[in-house]
Short mmCIF file of C-alpha atoms and ligand atoms in Angstrom, two decimals:
data_model
loop_
_atom_site.label_atom_id
_atom_site.label_comp_id
_atom_site.label_asym_id
_atom_site.label_seq_id
_atom_site.Cartn_x
_atom_site.Cartn_y
_atom_site.Cartn_z
CA UNK Y 1 -24.61 -174.71 157.77
CA UNK Y 2 -21.51 -176.37 158.56
CA UNK Y 3 -21.32 -180.24 158.94
CA UNK Y 4 -22.03 -182.35 162.13
CA UNK Y 5 -18.11 -183.16 161.67
CA UNK Y 6 -17.07 -179.28 161.27
CA UNK Y 7 -19.76 -178.19 164.38
CA UNK Y 8 -18.52 -180.77 166.87
CA UNK Y 9 -15.09 -179.57 166.06
CA UNK Y 10 -15.95 -175.95 166.08
CA UNK Y 11 -17.43 -176.28 169.75
CA UNK Y 12 -13.98 -178.26 170.89
CA UNK Y 13 -12.56 -174.90 169.99
CA UNK Y 14 -14.96 -173.25 172.23
CA UNK Y 15 -13.31 -175.29 175.54
CA UNK Y 16 -10.11 -174.97 173.56
CA UNK Y 17 -10.65 -170.99 174.37
CA UNK Y 18 -12.30 -171.28 177.29
CA UNK Y 19 -9.38 -173.61 178.80
CA UNK Y 20 -6.58 -170.74 177.54
CA UNK Y 21 -8.95 -167.96 179.52
CA UNK Y 22 -8.96 -170.36 182.49
CA UNK Y 23 -4.65 -170.57 181.92
CA UNK Y 24 -4.57 -167.21 181.83
CA UNK Y 25 -6.75 -165.93 184.88
CA UNK Y 26 -4.24 -168.72 186.81
CA UNK Y 27 -1.19 -166.77 184.96
CA UNK Y 28 -2.75 -163.42 185.93
CA UNK Y 29 -3.21 -164.61 189.45
CA UNK Y 30 0.03 -166.07 190.01
CA UNK Y 31 1.28 -162.21 189.21
CA UNK Y 32 -0.50 -160.94 190.91
CA UNK Y 33 0.85 -162.85 194.11
CA UNK Y 34 4.58 -161.63 192.79
CA UNK Y 35 3.26 -158.26 193.30
CA UNK Y 36 3.73 -158.04 189.45
CA UNK Y 37 0.80 -155.95 188.62
CA UNK Y 38 1.70 -155.02 184.54
CA UNK Y 39 2.49 -159.22 183.97
CA UNK Y 40 -0.78 -159.49 185.97
CA UNK Y 41 -2.81 -156.96 184.48
CA UNK Y 42 -1.75 -158.17 180.99
CA UNK Y 43 -2.37 -161.98 181.09
CA UNK Y 44 -5.95 -160.84 183.07
CA UNK Y 45 -6.98 -158.97 179.46
CA UNK Y 46 -5.14 -161.35 177.11
CA UNK Y 47 -7.76 -164.42 179.55
CA UNK Y 48 -10.48 -161.81 178.41
CA UNK Y 49 -9.85 -162.13 175.04
CA UNK Y 50 -9.89 -165.85 175.23
CA UNK Y 51 -13.57 -165.62 176.68
CA UNK Y 52 -14.56 -163.12 173.97
CA UNK Y 53 -12.96 -166.05 171.36
CA UNK Y 54 -14.93 -168.49 173.02
CA UNK Y 55 -17.95 -166.76 173.19
CA UNK Y 56 -17.74 -165.66 169.23
CA UNK Y 57 -17.79 -169.45 168.10
CA UNK Y 58 -21.19 -169.65 170.73
CA UNK Y 59 -22.49 -166.87 168.58
CA UNK Y 60 -21.61 -168.22 164.87
CA UNK Y 61 -22.93 -171.31 165.64
CA UNK Y 62 -25.56 -169.79 166.95
CA UNK Y 63 -25.78 -167.83 163.51
CA UNK Y 64 -26.19 -171.31 161.56
CA UNK Y 65 -28.51 -172.18 163.69
CA UNK Y 66 -26.75 -175.71 164.90
CA UNK Y 67 -25.86 -176.38 168.73
CA UNK Y 68 -23.17 -174.73 170.54
CA UNK Y 69 -22.03 -176.08 173.68
CA UNK Y 70 -20.64 -174.54 176.23
CA UNK Y 71 -17.81 -176.65 177.73
CA UNK Y 72 -16.29 -177.79 180.87
CA UNK Y 73 -12.62 -177.38 181.34
CA UNK Y 74 -9.57 -179.47 182.63
CA UNK Y 75 -8.01 -177.20 185.55
CA UNK Y 76 -5.36 -174.62 184.58
CA UNK Y 77 -1.79 -174.95 186.01
CA UNK Y 78 -1.62 -172.85 188.81
CA UNK Y 79 1.97 -173.15 190.13
CA UNK Y 80 4.95 -172.13 188.20
CA UNK Y 81 8.91 -172.44 188.67
CA UNK Y 82 9.79 -168.69 187.78
CA UNK Y 83 8.25 -165.49 186.24
CA UNK Y 84 9.59 -167.13 183.03
CA UNK Y 85 7.78 -170.16 183.53
CA UNK Y 86 4.00 -168.50 182.61
CA UNK Y 87 4.65 -166.61 179.45
CA UNK Y 88 6.26 -170.05 177.90
CA UNK Y 89 3.19 -172.12 178.36
CA UNK Y 90 1.20 -169.08 176.98
CA UNK Y 91 3.47 -168.63 173.90
CA UNK Y 92 3.55 -172.68 173.40
CA UNK Y 93 -0.37 -172.33 174.07
CA UNK Y 94 -0.69 -169.74 171.51
CA UNK Y 95 0.81 -172.12 169.06
CA UNK Y 96 -0.84 -174.87 169.51
CA UNK Y 97 -4.25 -172.67 169.28
CA UNK Y 98 -2.74 -171.83 165.71
CA UNK Y 99 -1.90 -174.87 164.45
CA UNK Y 100 -6.30 -175.99 166.21
CA UNK Y 101 -7.68 -173.01 163.84
CA UNK Y 102 -5.88 -173.85 160.72
CA UNK Y 103 -6.95 -177.35 161.11
CA UNK Y 104 -10.24 -175.77 161.55
CA UNK Y 105 -10.09 -174.02 157.83
CA UNK Y 106 -9.09 -176.37 156.02
CA UNK Y 107 -11.45 -178.54 157.34
CA UNK Y 108 -13.93 -176.19 156.30
CA UNK Y 109 -12.34 -175.76 152.95
CA UNK Y 110 -12.21 -179.39 152.43
CA UNK Y 111 -16.12 -179.89 152.58
CA UNK Y 112 -16.27 -176.63 150.32
CA UNK Y 113 -17.88 -174.64 153.53
CA UNK Y 114 -16.56 -171.36 152.27
CA UNK Y 115 -19.03 -169.22 155.08
CA UNK Y 116 -16.88 -171.22 157.84
CA UNK Y 117 -13.25 -171.08 156.13
CA UNK Y 118 -14.36 -167.14 155.68
CA UNK Y 119 -15.64 -166.96 159.91
CA UNK Y 120 -12.18 -168.45 160.35
CA UNK Y 121 -10.20 -165.98 158.59
CA UNK Y 122 -10.12 -163.38 161.34
CA UNK Y 123 -9.11 -165.85 163.60
CA UNK Y 124 -6.20 -166.62 161.64
CA UNK Y 125 -4.93 -162.71 161.81
CA UNK Y 126 -5.68 -162.89 165.25
CA UNK Y 127 -3.40 -165.97 165.85
CA UNK Y 128 -0.49 -164.34 163.53
CA UNK Y 129 -0.87 -161.21 166.69
CA UNK Y 130 -0.89 -163.64 169.27
CA UNK Y 131 1.47 -165.30 168.59
CA UNK Y 132 3.91 -162.54 167.35
CA UNK Y 133 2.97 -160.51 171.26
CA UNK Y 134 3.72 -163.90 172.94
CA UNK Y 135 6.68 -164.08 171.58
CA UNK Y 136 8.12 -160.60 171.96
CA UNK Y 137 6.92 -161.05 175.66
CA UNK Y 138 8.54 -164.19 176.19
CA UNK Y 139 12.30 -162.03 174.76
CA UNK Y 140 11.68 -159.98 177.22
CA UNK Y 141 11.49 -161.52 179.72
CA UNK Y 142 14.59 -163.95 179.06
CA UNK Y 143 16.10 -160.39 178.93
CA UNK Y 144 15.07 -159.48 182.31
CA UNK Y 145 13.68 -162.53 184.40
CA UNK Y 146 16.71 -160.83 187.40
CA UNK Y 147 15.42 -157.39 187.12
CA UNK Y 148 11.42 -157.68 186.69
CA UNK Y 149 10.59 -154.49 187.38
CA UNK Y 150 12.48 -153.65 183.23
CA UNK Y 151 9.84 -156.08 182.30
CA UNK Y 152 7.15 -154.05 184.17
CA UNK Y 153 8.57 -150.79 182.84
CA UNK Y 154 8.42 -152.24 179.61
CA UNK Y 155 4.84 -153.66 179.39
CA UNK Y 156 3.37 -150.34 181.02
CA UNK Y 157 5.00 -148.09 178.01
CA UNK Y 158 4.50 -151.40 175.21
CA UNK Y 159 1.06 -152.53 176.07
CA UNK Y 160 -0.56 -149.34 178.17
CA UNK Y 161 -4.10 -150.57 177.84
CA UNK Y 162 -7.07 -149.37 176.32
CA UNK Y 163 -6.69 -149.91 172.90
CA UNK Y 164 -9.24 -149.62 170.31
CA UNK Y 165 -11.07 -153.11 169.78
CA UNK Y 166 -10.98 -154.85 166.30
CA UNK Y 167 -13.94 -153.61 164.34
CA UNK Y 168 -13.31 -156.51 161.95
CA UNK Y 169 -14.30 -158.91 164.74
CA UNK Y 170 -16.61 -161.64 164.76
CA UNK Y 171 -19.40 -161.18 167.53
CA UNK Y 172 -19.91 -162.47 170.60
CA UNK Y 173 -22.35 -164.62 171.89
CA UNK Y 174 -23.42 -161.85 174.57
CA UNK Y 175 -22.38 -158.67 172.92
CA UNK Y 176 -25.73 -157.17 172.14
CA UNK Y 177 -25.47 -157.01 168.39
FE1 LIG J 201 -8.01 -167.41 171.79
FE1 LIG J 202 -4.69 -166.53 172.34
#
């Protein structure tokens, strides 16, 4: 069973993941309002992934028979200076989450809580992908910010959606498993 201190940090992470969900919805709505549907779709999808991350943490705490707290979250940023800003914000956010996950894994290991450490391994791998995806997108948006249709075409080509779910992902609370 995770220690009280780790449970409290895991609950904080649930808050960070829900906050990331809200932030990505805000980014998606901004792009939707700018009639950039591929950028909007990309962020709506990212938002759902963040919700899943939160619910995976909830499921883990439930499975460990400790308290899972559904938190309130702060208001996301909803106004952006240009179409680059939401992606730059998202990359900074993903880097921050990587640090948070690494700190959680280090905490688990320091307490010889190998069960929690193992649970967190998937998130470590996921963060490598999320940072890479967001930094690729930032490069593309920087290169083509004066020609947003190039960005839209790139997203339609490289991130068409309908990607298969990751079979190694932890179950999320409410996913029926
Ligand atoms: Fe996440
Ligand atoms: Fe993420």
